[in-house]
XYZ file of C-alpha atoms in Angstrom:
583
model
C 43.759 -88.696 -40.009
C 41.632 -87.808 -43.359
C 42.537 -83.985 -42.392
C 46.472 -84.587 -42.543
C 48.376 -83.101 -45.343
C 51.417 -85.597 -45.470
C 53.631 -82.914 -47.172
C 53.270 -80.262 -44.496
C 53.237 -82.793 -41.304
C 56.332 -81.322 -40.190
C 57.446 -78.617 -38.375
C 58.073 -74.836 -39.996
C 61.757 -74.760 -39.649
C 61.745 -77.743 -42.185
C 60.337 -76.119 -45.383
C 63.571 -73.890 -46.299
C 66.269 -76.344 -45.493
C 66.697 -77.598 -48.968
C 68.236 -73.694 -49.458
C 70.256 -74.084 -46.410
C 72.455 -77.429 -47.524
C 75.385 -76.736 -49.275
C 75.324 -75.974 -52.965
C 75.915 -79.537 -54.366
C 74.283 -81.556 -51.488
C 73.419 -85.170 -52.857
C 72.559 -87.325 -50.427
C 71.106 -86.616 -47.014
C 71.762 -90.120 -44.377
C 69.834 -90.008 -40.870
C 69.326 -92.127 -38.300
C 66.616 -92.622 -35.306
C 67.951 -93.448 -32.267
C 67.183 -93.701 -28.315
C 70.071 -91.802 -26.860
C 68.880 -92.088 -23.108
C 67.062 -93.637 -20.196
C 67.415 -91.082 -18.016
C 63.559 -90.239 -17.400
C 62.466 -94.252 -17.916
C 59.225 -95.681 -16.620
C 61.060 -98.490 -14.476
C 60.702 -100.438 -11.495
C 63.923 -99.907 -9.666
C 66.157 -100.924 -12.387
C 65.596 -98.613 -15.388
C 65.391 -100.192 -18.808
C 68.628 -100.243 -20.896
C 67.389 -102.024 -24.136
C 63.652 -100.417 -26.287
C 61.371 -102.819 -27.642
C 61.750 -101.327 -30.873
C 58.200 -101.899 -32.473
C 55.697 -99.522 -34.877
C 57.584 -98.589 -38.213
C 55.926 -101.088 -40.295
C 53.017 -99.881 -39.411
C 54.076 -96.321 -39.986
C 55.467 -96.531 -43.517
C 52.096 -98.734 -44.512
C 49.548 -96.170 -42.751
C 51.725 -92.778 -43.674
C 54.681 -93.278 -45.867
C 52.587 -95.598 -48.244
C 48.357 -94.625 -47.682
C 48.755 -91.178 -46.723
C 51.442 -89.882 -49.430
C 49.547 -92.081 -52.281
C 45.698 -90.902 -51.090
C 46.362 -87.880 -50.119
C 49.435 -85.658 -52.336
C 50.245 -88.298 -55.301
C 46.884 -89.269 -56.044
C 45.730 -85.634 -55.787
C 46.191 -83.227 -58.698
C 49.170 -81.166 -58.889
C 47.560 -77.944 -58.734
C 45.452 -78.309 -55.749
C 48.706 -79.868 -53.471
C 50.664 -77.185 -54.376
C 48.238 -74.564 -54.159
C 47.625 -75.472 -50.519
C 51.569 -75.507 -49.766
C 51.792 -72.491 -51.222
C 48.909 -71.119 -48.869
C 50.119 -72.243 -46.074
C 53.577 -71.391 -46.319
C 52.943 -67.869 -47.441
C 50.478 -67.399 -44.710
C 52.740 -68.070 -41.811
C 56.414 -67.219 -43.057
C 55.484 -64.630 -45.990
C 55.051 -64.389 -49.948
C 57.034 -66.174 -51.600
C 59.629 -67.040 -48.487
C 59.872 -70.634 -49.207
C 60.012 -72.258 -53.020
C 57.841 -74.927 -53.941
C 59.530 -76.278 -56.942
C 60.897 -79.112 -54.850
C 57.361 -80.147 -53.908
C 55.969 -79.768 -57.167
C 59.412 -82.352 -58.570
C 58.560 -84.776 -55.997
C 54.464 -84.829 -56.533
C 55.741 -85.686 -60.943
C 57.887 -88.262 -58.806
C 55.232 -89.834 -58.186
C 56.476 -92.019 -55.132
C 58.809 -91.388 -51.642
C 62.751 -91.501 -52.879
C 63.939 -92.823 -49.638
C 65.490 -96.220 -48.721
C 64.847 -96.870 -45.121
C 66.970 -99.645 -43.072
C 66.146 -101.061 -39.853
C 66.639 -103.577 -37.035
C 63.859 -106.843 -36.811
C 60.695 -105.635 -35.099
C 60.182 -106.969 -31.956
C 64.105 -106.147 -30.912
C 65.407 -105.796 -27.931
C 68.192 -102.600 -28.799
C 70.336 -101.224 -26.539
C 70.783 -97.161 -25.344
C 72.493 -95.212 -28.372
C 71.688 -98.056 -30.822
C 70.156 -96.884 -33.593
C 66.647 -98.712 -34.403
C 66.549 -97.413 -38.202
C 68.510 -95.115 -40.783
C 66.875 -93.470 -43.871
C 68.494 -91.768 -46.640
C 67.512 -90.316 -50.378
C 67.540 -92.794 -53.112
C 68.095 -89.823 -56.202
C 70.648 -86.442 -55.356
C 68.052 -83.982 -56.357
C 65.483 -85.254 -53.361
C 68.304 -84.881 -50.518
C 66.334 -82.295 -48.477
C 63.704 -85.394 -47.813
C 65.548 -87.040 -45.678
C 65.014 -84.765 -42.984
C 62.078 -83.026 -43.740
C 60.687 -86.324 -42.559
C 61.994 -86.471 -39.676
C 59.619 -84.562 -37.397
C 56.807 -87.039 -38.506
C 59.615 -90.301 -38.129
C 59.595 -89.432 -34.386
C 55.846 -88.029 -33.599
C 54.986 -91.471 -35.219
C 57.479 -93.800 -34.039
C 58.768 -92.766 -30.111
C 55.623 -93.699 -28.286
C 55.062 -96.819 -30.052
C 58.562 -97.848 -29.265
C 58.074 -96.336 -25.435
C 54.796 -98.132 -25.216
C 55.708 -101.413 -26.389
C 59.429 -101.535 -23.991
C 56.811 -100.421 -21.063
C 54.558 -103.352 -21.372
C 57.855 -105.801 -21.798
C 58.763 -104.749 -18.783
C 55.679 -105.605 -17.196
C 55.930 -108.908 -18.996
C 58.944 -109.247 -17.425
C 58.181 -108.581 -13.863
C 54.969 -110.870 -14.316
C 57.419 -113.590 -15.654
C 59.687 -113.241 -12.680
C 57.281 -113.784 -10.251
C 54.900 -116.253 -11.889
C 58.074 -118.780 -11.684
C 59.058 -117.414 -8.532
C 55.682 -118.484 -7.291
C 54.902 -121.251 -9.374
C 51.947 -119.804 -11.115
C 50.832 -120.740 -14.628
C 53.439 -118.711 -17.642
C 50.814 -118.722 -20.275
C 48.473 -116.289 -17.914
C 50.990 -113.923 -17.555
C 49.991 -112.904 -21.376
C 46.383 -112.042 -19.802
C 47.758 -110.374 -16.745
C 48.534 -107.556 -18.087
C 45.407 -105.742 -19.655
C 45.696 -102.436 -21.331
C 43.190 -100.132 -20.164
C 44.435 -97.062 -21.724
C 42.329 -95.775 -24.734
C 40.337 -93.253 -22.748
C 43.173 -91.550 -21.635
C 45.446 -91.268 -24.781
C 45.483 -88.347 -26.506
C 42.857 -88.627 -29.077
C 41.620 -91.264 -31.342
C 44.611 -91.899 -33.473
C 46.800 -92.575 -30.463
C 45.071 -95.768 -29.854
C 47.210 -97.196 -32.188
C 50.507 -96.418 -29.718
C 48.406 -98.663 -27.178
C 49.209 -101.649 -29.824
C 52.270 -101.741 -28.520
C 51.292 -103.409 -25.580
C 49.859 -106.180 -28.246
C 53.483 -105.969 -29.539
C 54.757 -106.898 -26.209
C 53.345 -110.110 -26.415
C 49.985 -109.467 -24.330
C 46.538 -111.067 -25.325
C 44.411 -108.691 -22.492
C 43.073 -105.060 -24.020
C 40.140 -103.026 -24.197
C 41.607 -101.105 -26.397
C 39.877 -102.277 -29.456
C 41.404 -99.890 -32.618
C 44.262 -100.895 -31.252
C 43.649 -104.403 -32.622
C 41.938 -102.691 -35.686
C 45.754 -100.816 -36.388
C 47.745 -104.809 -36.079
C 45.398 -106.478 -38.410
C 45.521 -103.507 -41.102
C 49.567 -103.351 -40.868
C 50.516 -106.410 -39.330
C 48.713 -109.157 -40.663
C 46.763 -110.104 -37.826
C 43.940 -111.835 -39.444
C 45.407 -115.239 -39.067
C 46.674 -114.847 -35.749
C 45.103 -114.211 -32.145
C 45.663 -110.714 -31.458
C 44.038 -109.534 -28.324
C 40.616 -109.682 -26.644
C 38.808 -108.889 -23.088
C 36.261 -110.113 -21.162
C 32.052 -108.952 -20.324
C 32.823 -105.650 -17.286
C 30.283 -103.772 -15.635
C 31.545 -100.170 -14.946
C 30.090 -98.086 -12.093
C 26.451 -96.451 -14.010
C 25.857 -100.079 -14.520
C 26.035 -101.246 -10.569
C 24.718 -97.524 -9.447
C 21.343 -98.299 -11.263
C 21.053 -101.420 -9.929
C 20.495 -99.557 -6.513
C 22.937 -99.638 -3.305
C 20.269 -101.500 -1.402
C 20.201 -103.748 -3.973
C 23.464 -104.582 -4.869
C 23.860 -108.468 -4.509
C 20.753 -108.934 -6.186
C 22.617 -106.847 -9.169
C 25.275 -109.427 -8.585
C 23.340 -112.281 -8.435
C 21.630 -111.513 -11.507
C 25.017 -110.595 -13.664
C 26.561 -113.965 -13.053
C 23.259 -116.194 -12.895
C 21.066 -114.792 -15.827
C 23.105 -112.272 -18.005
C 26.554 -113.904 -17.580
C 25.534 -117.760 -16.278
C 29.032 -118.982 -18.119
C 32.287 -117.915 -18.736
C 34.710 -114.825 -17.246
C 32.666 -111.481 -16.014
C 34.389 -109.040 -14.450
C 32.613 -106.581 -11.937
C 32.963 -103.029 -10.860
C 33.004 -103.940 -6.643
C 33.525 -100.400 -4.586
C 30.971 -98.282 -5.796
C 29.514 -98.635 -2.321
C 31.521 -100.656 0.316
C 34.313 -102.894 -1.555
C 34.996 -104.799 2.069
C 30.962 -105.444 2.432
C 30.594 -106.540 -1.183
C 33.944 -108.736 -0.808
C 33.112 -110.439 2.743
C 29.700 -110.495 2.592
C 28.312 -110.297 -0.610
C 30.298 -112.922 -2.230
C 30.187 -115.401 0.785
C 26.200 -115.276 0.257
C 26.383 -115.861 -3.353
C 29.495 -118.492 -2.878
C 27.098 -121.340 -4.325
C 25.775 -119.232 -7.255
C 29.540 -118.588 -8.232
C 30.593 -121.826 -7.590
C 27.605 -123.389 -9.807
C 28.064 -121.126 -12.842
C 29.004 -123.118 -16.086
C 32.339 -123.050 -17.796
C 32.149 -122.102 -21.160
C 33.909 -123.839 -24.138
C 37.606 -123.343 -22.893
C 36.603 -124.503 -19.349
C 36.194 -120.879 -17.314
C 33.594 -119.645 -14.920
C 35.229 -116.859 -13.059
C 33.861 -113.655 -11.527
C 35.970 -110.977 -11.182
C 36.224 -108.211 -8.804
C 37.823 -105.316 -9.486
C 38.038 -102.738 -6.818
C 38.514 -98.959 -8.485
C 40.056 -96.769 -5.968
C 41.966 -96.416 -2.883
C 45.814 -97.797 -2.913
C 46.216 -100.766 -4.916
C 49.023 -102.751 -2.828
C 46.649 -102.436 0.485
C 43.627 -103.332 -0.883
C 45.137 -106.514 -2.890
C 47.331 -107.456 -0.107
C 46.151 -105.749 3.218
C 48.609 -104.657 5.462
C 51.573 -106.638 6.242
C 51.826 -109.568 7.706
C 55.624 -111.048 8.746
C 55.267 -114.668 8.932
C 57.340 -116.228 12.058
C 58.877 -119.673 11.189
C 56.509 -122.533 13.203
C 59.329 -123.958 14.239
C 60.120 -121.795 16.576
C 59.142 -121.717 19.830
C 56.696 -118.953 21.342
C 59.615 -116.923 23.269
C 61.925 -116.907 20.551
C 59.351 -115.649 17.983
C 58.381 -112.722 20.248
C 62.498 -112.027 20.118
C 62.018 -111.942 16.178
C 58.783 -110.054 16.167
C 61.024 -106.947 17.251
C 63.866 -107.577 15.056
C 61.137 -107.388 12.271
C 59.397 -104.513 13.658
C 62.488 -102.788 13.183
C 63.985 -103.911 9.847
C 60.734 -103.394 8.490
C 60.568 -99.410 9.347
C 57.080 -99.904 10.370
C 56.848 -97.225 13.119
C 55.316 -94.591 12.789
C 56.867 -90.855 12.673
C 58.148 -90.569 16.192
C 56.701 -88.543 18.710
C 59.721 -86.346 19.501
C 63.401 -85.543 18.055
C 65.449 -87.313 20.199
C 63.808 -90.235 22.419
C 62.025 -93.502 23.282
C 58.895 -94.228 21.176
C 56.765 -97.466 20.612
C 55.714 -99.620 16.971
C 53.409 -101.976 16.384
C 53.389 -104.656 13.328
C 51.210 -108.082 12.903
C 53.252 -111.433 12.406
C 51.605 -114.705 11.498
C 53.024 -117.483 13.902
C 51.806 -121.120 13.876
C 48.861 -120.357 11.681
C 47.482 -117.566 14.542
C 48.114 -113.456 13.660
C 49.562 -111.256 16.401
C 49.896 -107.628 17.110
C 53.282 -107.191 18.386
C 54.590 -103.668 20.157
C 58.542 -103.040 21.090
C 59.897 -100.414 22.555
C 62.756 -98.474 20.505
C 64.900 -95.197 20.051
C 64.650 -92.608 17.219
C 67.949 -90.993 16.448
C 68.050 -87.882 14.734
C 71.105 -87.686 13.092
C 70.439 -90.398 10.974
C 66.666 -90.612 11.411
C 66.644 -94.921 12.243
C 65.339 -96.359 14.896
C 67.126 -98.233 17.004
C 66.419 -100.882 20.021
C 66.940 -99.215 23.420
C 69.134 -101.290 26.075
C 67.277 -104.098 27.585
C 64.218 -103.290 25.177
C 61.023 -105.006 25.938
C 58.041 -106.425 23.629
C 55.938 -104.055 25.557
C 52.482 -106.496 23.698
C 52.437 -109.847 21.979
C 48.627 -110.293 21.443
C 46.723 -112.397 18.929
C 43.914 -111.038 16.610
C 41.137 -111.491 14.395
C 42.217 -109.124 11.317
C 39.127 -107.652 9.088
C 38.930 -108.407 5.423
C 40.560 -104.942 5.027
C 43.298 -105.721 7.118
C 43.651 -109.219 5.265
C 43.416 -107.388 1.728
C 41.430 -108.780 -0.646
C 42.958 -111.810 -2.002
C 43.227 -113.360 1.346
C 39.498 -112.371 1.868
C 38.671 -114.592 -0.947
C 41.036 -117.198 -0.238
C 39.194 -117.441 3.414
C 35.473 -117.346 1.703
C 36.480 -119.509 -1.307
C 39.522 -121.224 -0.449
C 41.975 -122.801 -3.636
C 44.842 -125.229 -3.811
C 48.915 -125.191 -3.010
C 50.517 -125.337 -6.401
C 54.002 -127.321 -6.844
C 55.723 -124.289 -4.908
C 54.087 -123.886 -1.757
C 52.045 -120.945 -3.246
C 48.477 -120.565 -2.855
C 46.250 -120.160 -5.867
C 42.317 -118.817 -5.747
C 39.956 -121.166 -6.513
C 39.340 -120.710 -10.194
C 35.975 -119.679 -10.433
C 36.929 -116.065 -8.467
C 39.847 -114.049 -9.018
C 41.073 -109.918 -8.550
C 41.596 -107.272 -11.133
C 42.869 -103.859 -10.432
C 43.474 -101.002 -13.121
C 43.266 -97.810 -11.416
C 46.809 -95.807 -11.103
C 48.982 -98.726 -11.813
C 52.309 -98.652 -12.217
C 55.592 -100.456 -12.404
C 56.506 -100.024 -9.103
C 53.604 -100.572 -7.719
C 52.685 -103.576 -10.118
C 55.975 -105.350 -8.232
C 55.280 -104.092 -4.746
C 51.733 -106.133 -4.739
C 53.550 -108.897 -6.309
C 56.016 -109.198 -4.337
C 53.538 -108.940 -1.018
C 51.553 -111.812 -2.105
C 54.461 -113.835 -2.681
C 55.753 -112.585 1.095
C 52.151 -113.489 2.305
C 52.527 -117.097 0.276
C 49.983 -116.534 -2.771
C 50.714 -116.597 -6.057
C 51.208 -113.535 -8.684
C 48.360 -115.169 -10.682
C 45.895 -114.398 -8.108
C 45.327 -110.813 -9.728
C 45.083 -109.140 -13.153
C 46.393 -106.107 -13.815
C 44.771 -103.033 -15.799
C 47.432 -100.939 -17.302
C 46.185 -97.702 -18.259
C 47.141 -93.903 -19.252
C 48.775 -93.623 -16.175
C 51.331 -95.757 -17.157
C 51.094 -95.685 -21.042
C 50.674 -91.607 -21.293
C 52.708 -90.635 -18.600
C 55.876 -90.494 -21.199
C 57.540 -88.230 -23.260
C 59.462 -88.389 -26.295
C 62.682 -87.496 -23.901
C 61.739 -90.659 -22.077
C 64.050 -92.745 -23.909
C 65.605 -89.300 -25.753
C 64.373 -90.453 -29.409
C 65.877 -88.121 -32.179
C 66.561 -88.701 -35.299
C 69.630 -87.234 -37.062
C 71.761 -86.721 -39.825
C 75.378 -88.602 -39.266
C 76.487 -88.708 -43.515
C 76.469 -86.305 -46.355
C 77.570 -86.588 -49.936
C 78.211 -83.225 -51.644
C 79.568 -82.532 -54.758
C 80.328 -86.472 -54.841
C 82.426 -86.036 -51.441
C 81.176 -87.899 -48.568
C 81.361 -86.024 -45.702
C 80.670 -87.440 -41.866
C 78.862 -85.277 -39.591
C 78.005 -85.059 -36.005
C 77.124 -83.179 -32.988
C 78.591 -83.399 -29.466
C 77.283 -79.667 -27.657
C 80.107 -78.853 -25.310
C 77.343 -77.619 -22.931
C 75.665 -80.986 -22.741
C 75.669 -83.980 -20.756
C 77.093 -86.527 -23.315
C 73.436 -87.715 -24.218
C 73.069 -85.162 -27.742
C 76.474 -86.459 -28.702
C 76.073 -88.661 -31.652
C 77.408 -91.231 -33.644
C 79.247 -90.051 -36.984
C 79.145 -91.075 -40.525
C 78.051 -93.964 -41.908
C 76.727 -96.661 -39.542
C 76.249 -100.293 -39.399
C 75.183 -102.365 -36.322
C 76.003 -106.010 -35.368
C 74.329 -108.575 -32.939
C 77.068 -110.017 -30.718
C 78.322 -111.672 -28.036
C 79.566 -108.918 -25.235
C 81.604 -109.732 -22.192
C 79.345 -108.342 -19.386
C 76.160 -108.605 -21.170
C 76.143 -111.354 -23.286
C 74.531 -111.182 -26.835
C 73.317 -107.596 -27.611
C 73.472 -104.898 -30.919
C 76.504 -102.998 -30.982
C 76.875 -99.969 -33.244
C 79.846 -99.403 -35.061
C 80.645 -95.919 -37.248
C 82.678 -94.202 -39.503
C 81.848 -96.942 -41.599
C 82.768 -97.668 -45.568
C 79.540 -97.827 -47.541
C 80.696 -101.805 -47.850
C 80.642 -101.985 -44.642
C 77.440 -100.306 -44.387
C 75.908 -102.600 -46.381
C 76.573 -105.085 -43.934
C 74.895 -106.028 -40.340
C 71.658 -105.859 -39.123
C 70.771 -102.731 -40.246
C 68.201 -104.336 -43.638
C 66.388 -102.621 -46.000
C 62.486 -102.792 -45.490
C 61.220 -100.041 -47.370
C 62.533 -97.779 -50.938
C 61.100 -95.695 -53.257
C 57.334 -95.718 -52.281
C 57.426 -99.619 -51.380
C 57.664 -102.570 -48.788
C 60.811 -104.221 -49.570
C 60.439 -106.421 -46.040
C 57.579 -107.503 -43.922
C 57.311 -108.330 -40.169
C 54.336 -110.262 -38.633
C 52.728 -109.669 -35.314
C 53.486 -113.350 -34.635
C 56.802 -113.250 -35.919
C 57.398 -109.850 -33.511
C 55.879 -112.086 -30.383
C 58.139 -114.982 -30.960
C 61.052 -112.796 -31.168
C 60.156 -110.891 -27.638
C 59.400 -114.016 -26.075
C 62.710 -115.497 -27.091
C 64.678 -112.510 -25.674
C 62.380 -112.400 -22.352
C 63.346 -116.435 -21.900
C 67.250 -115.267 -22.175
C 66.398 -112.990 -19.331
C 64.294 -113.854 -16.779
């Protein structure tokens, strides 16, 4: 960001508000604050609480380095020269005054005093994460002026880093739903979004997902941007693993593919984790065939110093939950007998809305669906009505299972962690679960997404594997899909002093929903003990400034300086202790 002018990285409207305040306007107090979830990434549920995460960084990389390299440290002349230029270009001569500039620059440093909640905070909907406010009367119109930059820089680091909890989260659930190993669930998530960010600089957003409390990225600036701002020299921040992509297997030759295999993970990766681009040709070929020929190569490769010898495939395209899982499969309790599991076949059929669209409006129609039953797999067709009124399908008087027929499904129709469960086989952890023998294992990062991260989970666990059998790439589909308005960020002005009054102000549009309404005067938030949701920040306003001094609301940056720091460690323990209170 060499080319950014921290003095004009705002929008227009800002420059002439210091004419606009009231004549006598002292102090300017602000706050930034998610007001909304209503357009959430979520998985069913949406998110009530940000991850609030990415203001240290900002006031070390902007506040601090860009201010003092870029408008302190340069002379006088030549800052306000260009201010001058730019503002007479594009609103006239001499339409905006840059006295004020020209004050602040013999200032010499910010004159703001910024408060905000721990990093690594869980914060509730309308909860502000941070206030700000000017530290001497005559710099009041800072406050705000600042706040275009406050929320380009801060939103998507915030949206970012409550996205990848959530993904924690679900990972959590289902690793100790299915009894697979906690600490991998911090590589099971891999961000794979750099490429499709927008631009270079938003790779530090994507450290979020560091923030989050995940080790797996391949988004390397990203680590660059935690060790510069949050000291993570002495800590593990993230790392990845040796991956073909899809030039590398193409000029290897399609006839010639498992000898490209065979020399990756014999010659140029004989040890350790290598992860392999698998459908640039036939995925179900190279899955089945090609890794059942080299099933002695992969088994003999040599752990390296923290005891792993895996190849990876990672299929690219196509819909993630049916390649990972195939199609489903109900499994029929064994201890039934034959007759009575045909009798549950069509209760399943049904309950599982696996017909197809019927054939006519009103009538009789036919579905099909595979269930597992004493270790065999059978096709199963019942006979059933479609109603239209209330589009379901129902089970026609004296319905019959019209087929009941066992058969051999293809590694497509098994999906592809069963494929290598057949070819490589594993063990049955301490809950029944099945787990991939360690030296293969499945990543997928192509389109993934919340929902569809928990709908693969949660058919493996229905098909009795566990959630560790597959790694997760989380991209720009899921960390650039988002907007600003996805949580409703804003930051804005609740408390005035002018002419030595305080004044409280707020906002509450009558033609809005209740989302722009806002909090009023001086705030202070507590963390407490609620009735329905146990411990959680509450905001509390119209506050005294003694009892604005109090709470959780602490100081962390004034006049041009770090008054607090946060760690990257100390921001992981703190998410991890809030994720154990939850799932």
């Amino acid at each position: 960001m060499t080319y950014l002018d921290p003095i004009t990285a705002c929008d227009f409207y800002k420059v002439g508000h210091k004419a606009m305040y009231p004549k006598g306007t002292e102090v300017i107090y602000s706050n930034f604050t998610p007001r909304s979830n209503k357009l959430a990434p979520n998985a069913g549920v949406k998110p009530t609480k940000v991850l609030f995460y990415g203001l240290q960084g900002f006031i070390k990389s902007f506040l601090i380095e860009q201010f003092n390299n870029n408008f302190f440290r340069k002379s006088k002349i030549e800052v306000i020269a260009k201010y001058n230029r730019r503002m007479d270009g594009a609103l006239g001569q001499g339409a905006v005054d840059s006295s004020h500039i020209a004050a602040l620059h013999d200032l010499g440093y910010l004159p703001i005093e910024i408060k905000a909640l721990p990093e690594g905070s869980l914060v509730d909907i309308k909860v502000p994460v941070l206030t700000v406010k000017n530290t001497l009367p005559e710099f009041f119109w800072l406050t705000n002026y600042l706040e275009t930059v406050f929320s380009n820089e801060l939103w998507k680091k915030i949206t970012t880093a409550t996205t990848a909890f959530e993904y924690r989260k679900i990972l959590t659930r289902y690793a100790k739903a299915t009894g697979a190993p906690l600490d991998f669930v911090l590589w099971q998530g891999h961000d794979f979004s750099y490429r499709g960010l927008s631009g270079a600089d938003d790779a530090s957003n994507a450290s979020g997902h560091l923030a989050a409390g995940f080790f797996g990225t391949d988004t390397i600036p990203a680590i660059d941007y935690v060790e510069a701002f949050y000291g993570g020299f002495n800590t593990f921040v993230g790392g990845s693993v040796p991956a073909t992509e899809h030039s590398v297997m193409c000029a290897g030759g399609k006839e010639t593919e498992e000898e490209t295999f065979r020399r990756l993970i014999t010659e140029v990766h004989p040890s350790g984790v290598v992860s392999i681009v698998s459908d640039t040709w036939d995925f179900w070929h190279t899955l089945a065939v090609t890794s059942a020929n080299l099933k002695q190569e992969i088994l003999a490769r040599t752990p390296n110093e923290i005891g792993l010898a895996k190849v990876v495939f990672r299929p690219d395209s196509g819909d993630p939950a049916d390649i990972l899982c195939g199609i489903k499969v109900h499994n029929v309790d064994e201890a039934y007998d034959l007759e009575y599991a045909k009798e549950l076949a069509k209760e399943f059929l049904v309950d599982a809305e696996s017909a197809d669209t019927p054939h006519g409006e009103m009538g009789a129609d036919e579905v099909s669906g595979y269930f597992r039953y004493n270790g065999a797999v059978y096709l199963a067709t019942v006979q059933i009505e479609w109603n239209r009124y209330d589009k379901q399908y129902y089970f026609m008087d004296g319905s019959t299972l019209t087929s009941f027929e066992p058969v051999e499904l293809t590694p497509e129709q098994k999906g592809a962690v069963e494929t290598l469960w057949d070819i490589f086989g594993g063990t049955i952890n301490a809950n029944y679960f099945k787990m991939l023998n360690e030296r293969v294992g499945l990543i997928y990062g192509d389109s993934i997404t919340l929902d569809r991260a928990t709908d693969i989970l949660q058919r493996l666990q229905d098909k009795g594997f566990a959630s560790s059998n597959v790694v997760f790439g989380i991209g720009s589909y899921t960390y650039q899909y988002v907007t600003r308005d996805s949580f409703g960020f804003a930051m804005k002005a609740t408390y005035a002093e002018i002419n030595g009054a305080g004044v409280e102000l707020y906002k509450d549009p009558v033609t809005d929903s209740g989302t722009k309404k806002s909090a009023k005067g001086l705030l202070r938030v507590e963390y407490e003990d609620t009735e329905f949701q146990g411990k959680q920040f509450v905001l509390y306003d119209q506050q005294t400034k003694e009892q604005e001094a109090q709470g959780c609301l602490q100081t962390v940056f004034k006049d041009g300086r770090m008054i607090k720091e946060t760690s990257l460690e100390e921001i992981r323990q703190l998410v991890t202790q809030q994720l154990d209170d939850m799932v």
